[in-house]
CSV table of N, CA, C and O in Angstrom, one decimal:
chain,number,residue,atom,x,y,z
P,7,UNK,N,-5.2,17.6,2.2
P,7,UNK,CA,-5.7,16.3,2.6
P,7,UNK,C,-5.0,15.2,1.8
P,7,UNK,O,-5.3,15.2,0.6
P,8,UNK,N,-4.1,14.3,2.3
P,8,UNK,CA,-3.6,13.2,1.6
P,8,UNK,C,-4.0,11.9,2.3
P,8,UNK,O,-3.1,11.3,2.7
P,9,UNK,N,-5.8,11.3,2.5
P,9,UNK,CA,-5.7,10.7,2.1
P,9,UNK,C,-5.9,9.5,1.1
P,9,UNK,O,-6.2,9.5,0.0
P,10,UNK,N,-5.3,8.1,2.3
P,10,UNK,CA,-5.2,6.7,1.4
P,10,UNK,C,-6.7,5.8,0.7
P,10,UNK,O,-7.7,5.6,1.4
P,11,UNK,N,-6.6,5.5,-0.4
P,11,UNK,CA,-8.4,5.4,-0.7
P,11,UNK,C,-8.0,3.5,0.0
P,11,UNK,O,-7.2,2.7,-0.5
P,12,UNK,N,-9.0,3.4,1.0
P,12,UNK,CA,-9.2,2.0,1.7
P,12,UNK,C,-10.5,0.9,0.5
P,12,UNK,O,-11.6,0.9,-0.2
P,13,UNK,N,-9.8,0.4,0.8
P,13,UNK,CA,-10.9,-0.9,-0.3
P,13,UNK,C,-10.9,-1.5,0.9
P,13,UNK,O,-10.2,-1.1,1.8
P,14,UNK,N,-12.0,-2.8,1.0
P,14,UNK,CA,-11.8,-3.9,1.6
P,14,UNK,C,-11.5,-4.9,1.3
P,14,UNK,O,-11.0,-4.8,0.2
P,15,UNK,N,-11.4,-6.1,1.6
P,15,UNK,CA,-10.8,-7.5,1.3
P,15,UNK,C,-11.3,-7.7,-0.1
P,15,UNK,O,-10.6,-7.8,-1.1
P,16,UNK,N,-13.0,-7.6,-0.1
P,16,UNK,CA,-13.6,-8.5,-1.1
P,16,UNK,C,-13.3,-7.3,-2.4
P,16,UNK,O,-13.0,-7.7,-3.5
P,17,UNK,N,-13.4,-5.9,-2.3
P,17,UNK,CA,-13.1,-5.0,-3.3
P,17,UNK,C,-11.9,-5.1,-3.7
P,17,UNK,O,-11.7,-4.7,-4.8
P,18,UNK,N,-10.5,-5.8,-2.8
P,18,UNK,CA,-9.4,-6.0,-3.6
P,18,UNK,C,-9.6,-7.2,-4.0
P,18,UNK,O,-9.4,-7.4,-5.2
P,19,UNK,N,-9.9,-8.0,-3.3
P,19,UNK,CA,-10.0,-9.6,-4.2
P,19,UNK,C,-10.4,-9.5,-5.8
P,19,UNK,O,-9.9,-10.1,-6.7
P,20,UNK,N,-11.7,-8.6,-5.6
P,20,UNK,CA,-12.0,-8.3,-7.1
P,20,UNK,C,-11.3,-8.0,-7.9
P,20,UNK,O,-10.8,-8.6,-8.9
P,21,UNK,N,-11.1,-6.6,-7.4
P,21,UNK,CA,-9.6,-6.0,-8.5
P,21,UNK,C,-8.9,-6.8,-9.2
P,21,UNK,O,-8.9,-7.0,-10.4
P,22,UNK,N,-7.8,-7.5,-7.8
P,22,UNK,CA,-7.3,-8.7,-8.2
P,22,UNK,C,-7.7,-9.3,-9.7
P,22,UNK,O,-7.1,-9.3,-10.8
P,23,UNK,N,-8.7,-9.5,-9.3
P,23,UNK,CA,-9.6,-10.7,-10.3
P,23,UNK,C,-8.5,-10.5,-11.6
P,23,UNK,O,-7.7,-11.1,-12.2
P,24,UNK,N,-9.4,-8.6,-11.5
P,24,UNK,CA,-9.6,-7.8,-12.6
P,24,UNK,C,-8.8,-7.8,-13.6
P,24,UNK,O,-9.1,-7.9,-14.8
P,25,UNK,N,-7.6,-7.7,-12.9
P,25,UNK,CA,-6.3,-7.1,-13.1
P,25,UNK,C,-5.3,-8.2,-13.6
P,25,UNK,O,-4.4,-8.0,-14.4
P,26,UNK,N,-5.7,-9.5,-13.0
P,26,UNK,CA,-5.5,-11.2,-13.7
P,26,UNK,C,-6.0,-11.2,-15.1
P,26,UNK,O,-5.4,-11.5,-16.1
P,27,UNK,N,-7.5,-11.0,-15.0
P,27,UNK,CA,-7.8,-11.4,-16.1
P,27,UNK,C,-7.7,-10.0,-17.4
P,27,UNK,O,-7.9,-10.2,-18.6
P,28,UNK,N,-7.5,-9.3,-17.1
P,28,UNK,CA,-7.4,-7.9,-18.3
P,28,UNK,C,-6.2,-8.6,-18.7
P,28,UNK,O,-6.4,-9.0,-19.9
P,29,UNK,N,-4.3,-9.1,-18.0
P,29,UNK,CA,-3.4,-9.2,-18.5
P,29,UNK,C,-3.5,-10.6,-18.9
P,29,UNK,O,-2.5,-11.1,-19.5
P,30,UNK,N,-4.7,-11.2,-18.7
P,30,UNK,CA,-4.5,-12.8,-19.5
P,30,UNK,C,-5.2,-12.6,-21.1
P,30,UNK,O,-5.0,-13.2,-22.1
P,31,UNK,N,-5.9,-11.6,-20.9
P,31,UNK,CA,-7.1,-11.3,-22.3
P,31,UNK,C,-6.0,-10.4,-23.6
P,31,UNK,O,-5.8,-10.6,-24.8
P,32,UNK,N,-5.6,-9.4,-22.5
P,32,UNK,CA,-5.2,-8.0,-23.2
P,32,UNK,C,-3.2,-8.6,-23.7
P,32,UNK,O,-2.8,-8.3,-24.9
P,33,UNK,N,-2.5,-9.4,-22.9
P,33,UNK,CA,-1.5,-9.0,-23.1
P,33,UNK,C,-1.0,-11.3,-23.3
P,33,UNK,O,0.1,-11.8,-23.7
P,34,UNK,N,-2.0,-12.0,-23.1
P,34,UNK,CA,-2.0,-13.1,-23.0
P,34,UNK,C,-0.8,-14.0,-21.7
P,34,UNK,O,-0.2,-15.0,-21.9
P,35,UNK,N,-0.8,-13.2,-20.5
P,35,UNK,CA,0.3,-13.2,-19.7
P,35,UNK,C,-0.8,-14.0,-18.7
P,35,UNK,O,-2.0,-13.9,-18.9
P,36,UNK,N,-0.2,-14.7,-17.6
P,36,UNK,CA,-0.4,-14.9,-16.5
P,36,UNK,C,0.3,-14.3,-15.5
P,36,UNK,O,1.5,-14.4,-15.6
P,37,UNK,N,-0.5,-13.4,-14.3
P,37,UNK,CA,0.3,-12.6,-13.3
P,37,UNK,C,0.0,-13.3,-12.1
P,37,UNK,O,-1.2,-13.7,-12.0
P,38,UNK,N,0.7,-13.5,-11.2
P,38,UNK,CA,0.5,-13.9,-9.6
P,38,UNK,C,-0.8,-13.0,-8.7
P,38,UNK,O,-1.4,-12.2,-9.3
P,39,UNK,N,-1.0,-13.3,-7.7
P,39,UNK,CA,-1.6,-12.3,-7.3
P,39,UNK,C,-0.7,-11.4,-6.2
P,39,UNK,O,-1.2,-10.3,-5.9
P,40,UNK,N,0.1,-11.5,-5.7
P,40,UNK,CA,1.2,-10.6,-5.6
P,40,UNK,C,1.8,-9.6,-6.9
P,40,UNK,O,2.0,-8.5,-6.6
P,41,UNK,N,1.9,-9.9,-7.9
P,41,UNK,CA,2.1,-8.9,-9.0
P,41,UNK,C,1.0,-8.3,-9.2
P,41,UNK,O,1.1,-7.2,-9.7
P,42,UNK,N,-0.1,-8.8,-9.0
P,42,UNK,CA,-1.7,-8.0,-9.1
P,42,UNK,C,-1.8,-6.8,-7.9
P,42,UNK,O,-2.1,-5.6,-8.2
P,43,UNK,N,-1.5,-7.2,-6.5
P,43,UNK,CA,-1.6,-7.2,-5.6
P,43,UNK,C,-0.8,-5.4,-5.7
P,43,UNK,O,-1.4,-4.4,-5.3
P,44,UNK,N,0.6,-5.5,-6.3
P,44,UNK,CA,1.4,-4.4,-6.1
P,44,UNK,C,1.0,-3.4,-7.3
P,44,UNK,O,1.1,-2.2,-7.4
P,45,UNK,N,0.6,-4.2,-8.0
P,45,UNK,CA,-0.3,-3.2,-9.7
P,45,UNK,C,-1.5,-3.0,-8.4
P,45,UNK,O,-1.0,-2.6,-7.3
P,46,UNK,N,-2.5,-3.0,-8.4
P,46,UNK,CA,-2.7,-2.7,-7.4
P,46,UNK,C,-2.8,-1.0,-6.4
P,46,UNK,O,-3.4,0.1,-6.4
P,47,UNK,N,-2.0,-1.5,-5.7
P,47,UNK,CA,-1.7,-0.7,-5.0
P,47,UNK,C,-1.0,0.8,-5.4
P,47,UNK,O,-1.2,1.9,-4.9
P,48,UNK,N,-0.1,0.1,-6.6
P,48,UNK,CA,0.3,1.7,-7.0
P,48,UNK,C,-0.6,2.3,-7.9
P,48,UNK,O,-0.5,3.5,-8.1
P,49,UNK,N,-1.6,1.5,-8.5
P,49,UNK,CA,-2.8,2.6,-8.9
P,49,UNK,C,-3.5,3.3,-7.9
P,49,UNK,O,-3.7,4.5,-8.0
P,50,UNK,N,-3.9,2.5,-6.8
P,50,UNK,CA,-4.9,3.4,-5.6
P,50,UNK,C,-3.8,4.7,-5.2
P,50,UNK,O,-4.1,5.7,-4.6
P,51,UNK,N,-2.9,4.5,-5.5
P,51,UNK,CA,-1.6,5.4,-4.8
P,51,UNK,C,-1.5,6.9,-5.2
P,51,UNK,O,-1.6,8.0,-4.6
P,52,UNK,N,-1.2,6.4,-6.6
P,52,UNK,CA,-0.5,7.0,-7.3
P,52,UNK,C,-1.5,7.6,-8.5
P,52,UNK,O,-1.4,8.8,-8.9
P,53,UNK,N,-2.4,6.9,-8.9
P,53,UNK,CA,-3.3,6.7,-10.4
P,53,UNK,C,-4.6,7.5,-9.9
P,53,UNK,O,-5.2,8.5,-10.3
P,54,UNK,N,-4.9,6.6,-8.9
P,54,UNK,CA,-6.7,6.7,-8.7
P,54,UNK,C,-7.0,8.0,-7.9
P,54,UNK,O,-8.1,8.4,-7.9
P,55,UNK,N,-5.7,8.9,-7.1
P,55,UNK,CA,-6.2,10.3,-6.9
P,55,UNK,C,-6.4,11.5,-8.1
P,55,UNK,O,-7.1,12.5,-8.1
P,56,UNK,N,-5.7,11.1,-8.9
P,56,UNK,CA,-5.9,12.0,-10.2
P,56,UNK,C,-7.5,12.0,-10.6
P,56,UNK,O,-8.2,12.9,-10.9
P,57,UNK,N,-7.7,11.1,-10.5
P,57,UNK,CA,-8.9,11.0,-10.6
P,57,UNK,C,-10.0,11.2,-10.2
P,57,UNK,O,-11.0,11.5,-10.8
P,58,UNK,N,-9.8,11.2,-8.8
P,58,UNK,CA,-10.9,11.6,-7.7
P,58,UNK,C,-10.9,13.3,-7.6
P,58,UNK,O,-11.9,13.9,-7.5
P,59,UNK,N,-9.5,14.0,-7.8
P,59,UNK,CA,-9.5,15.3,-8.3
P,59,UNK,C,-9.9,16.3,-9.3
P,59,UNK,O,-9.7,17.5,-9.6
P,60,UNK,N,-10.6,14.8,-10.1
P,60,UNK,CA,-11.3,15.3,-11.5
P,60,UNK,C,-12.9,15.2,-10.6
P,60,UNK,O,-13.7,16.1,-10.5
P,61,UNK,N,-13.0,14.0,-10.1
P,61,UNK,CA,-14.1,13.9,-9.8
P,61,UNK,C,-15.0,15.4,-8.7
P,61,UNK,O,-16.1,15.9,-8.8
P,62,UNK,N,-13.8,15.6,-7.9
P,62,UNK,CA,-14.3,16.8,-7.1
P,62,UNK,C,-14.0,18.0,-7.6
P,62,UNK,O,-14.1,18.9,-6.8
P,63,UNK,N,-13.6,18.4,-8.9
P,63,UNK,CA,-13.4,19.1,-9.2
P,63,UNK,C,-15.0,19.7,-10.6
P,63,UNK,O,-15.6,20.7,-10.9
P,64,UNK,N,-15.2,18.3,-10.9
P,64,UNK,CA,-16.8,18.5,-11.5
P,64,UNK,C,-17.9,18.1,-10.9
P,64,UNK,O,-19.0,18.1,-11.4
P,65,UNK,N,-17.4,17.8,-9.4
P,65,UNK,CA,-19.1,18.5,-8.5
P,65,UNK,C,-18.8,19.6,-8.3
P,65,UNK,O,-19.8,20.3,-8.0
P,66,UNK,N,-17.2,20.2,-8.3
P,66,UNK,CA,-17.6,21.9,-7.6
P,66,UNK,C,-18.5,22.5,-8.8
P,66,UNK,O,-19.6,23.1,-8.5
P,67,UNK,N,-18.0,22.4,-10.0
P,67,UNK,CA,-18.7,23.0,-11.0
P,67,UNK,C,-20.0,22.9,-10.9
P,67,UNK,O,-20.7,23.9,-10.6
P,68,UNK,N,-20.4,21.9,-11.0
P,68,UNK,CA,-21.5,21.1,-10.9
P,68,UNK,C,-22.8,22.0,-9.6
P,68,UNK,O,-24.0,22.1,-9.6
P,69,UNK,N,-21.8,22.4,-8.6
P,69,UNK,CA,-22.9,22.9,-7.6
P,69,UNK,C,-22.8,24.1,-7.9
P,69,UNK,O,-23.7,24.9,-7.8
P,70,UNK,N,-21.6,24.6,-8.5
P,70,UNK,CA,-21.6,26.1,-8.6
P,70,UNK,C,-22.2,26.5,-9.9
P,70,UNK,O,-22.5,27.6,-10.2
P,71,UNK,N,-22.5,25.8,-10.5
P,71,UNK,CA,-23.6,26.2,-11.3
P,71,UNK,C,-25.1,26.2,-11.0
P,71,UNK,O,-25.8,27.1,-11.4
P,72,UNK,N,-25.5,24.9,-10.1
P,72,UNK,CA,-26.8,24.9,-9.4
P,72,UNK,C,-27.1,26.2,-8.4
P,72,UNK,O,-28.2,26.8,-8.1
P,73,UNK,N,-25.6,26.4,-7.9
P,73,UNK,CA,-25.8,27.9,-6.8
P,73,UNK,C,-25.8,28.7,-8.0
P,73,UNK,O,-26.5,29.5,-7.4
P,74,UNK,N,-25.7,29.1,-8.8
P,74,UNK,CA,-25.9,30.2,-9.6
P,74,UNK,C,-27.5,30.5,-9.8
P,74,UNK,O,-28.1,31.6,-9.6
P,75,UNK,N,-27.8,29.0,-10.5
P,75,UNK,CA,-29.6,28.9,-10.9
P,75,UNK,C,-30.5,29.3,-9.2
P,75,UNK,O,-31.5,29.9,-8.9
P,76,UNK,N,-29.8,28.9,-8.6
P,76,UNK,CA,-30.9,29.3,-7.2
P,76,UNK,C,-30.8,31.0,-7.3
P,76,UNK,O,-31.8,31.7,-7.4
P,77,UNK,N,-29.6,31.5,-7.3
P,77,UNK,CA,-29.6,33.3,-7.5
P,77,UNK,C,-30.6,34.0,-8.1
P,77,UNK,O,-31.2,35.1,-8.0
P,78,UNK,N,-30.6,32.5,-9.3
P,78,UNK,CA,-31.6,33.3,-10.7
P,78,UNK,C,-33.0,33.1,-9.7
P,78,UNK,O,-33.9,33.4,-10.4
P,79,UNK,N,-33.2,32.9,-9.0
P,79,UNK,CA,-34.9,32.8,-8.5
P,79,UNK,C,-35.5,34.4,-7.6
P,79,UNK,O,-36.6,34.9,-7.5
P,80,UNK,N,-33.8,35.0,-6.9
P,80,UNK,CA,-34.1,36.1,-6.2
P,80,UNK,C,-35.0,37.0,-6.6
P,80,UNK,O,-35.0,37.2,-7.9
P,81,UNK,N,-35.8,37.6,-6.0
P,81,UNK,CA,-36.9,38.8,-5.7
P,81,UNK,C,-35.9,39.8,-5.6
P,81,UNK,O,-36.3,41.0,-5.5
């Protein structure tokens, strides 16, 4: 399954924000929102599936442990 993680307007607008003001705080820079825009994008791309494969990888655990505890209840 490859896929693309969809945000909407106001969830990228935010980012945006985000991503303006982390490099005005963190690095003292001012960025466009086109250079936000493509920062951005290659996180959702590239970055934020790594992530989500951690994420589904600790509910499998996560249930396969709860399926284990239901076993423990068998008669």
């Amino acid at each position: 399954m490859n896929q693309k993680f969809e945000l909407s307007k106001e969830q990228k607008d935010e980012m945006v924000k985000k991503i303006q003001g982390f490099f005005q705080k963190e690095r003292g820079e001012e960025i466009g929102n086109l250079a936000s825009m493509i920062l951005l994008d290659f996180i959702t791309e590239e970055i934020a599936p790594v992530f989500y494969n951690f994420g589904v990888a600790d509910s499998y655990t996560f249930m396969s442990e709860k399926l284990d505890d239901l076993f423990g209840i068998e008669k």
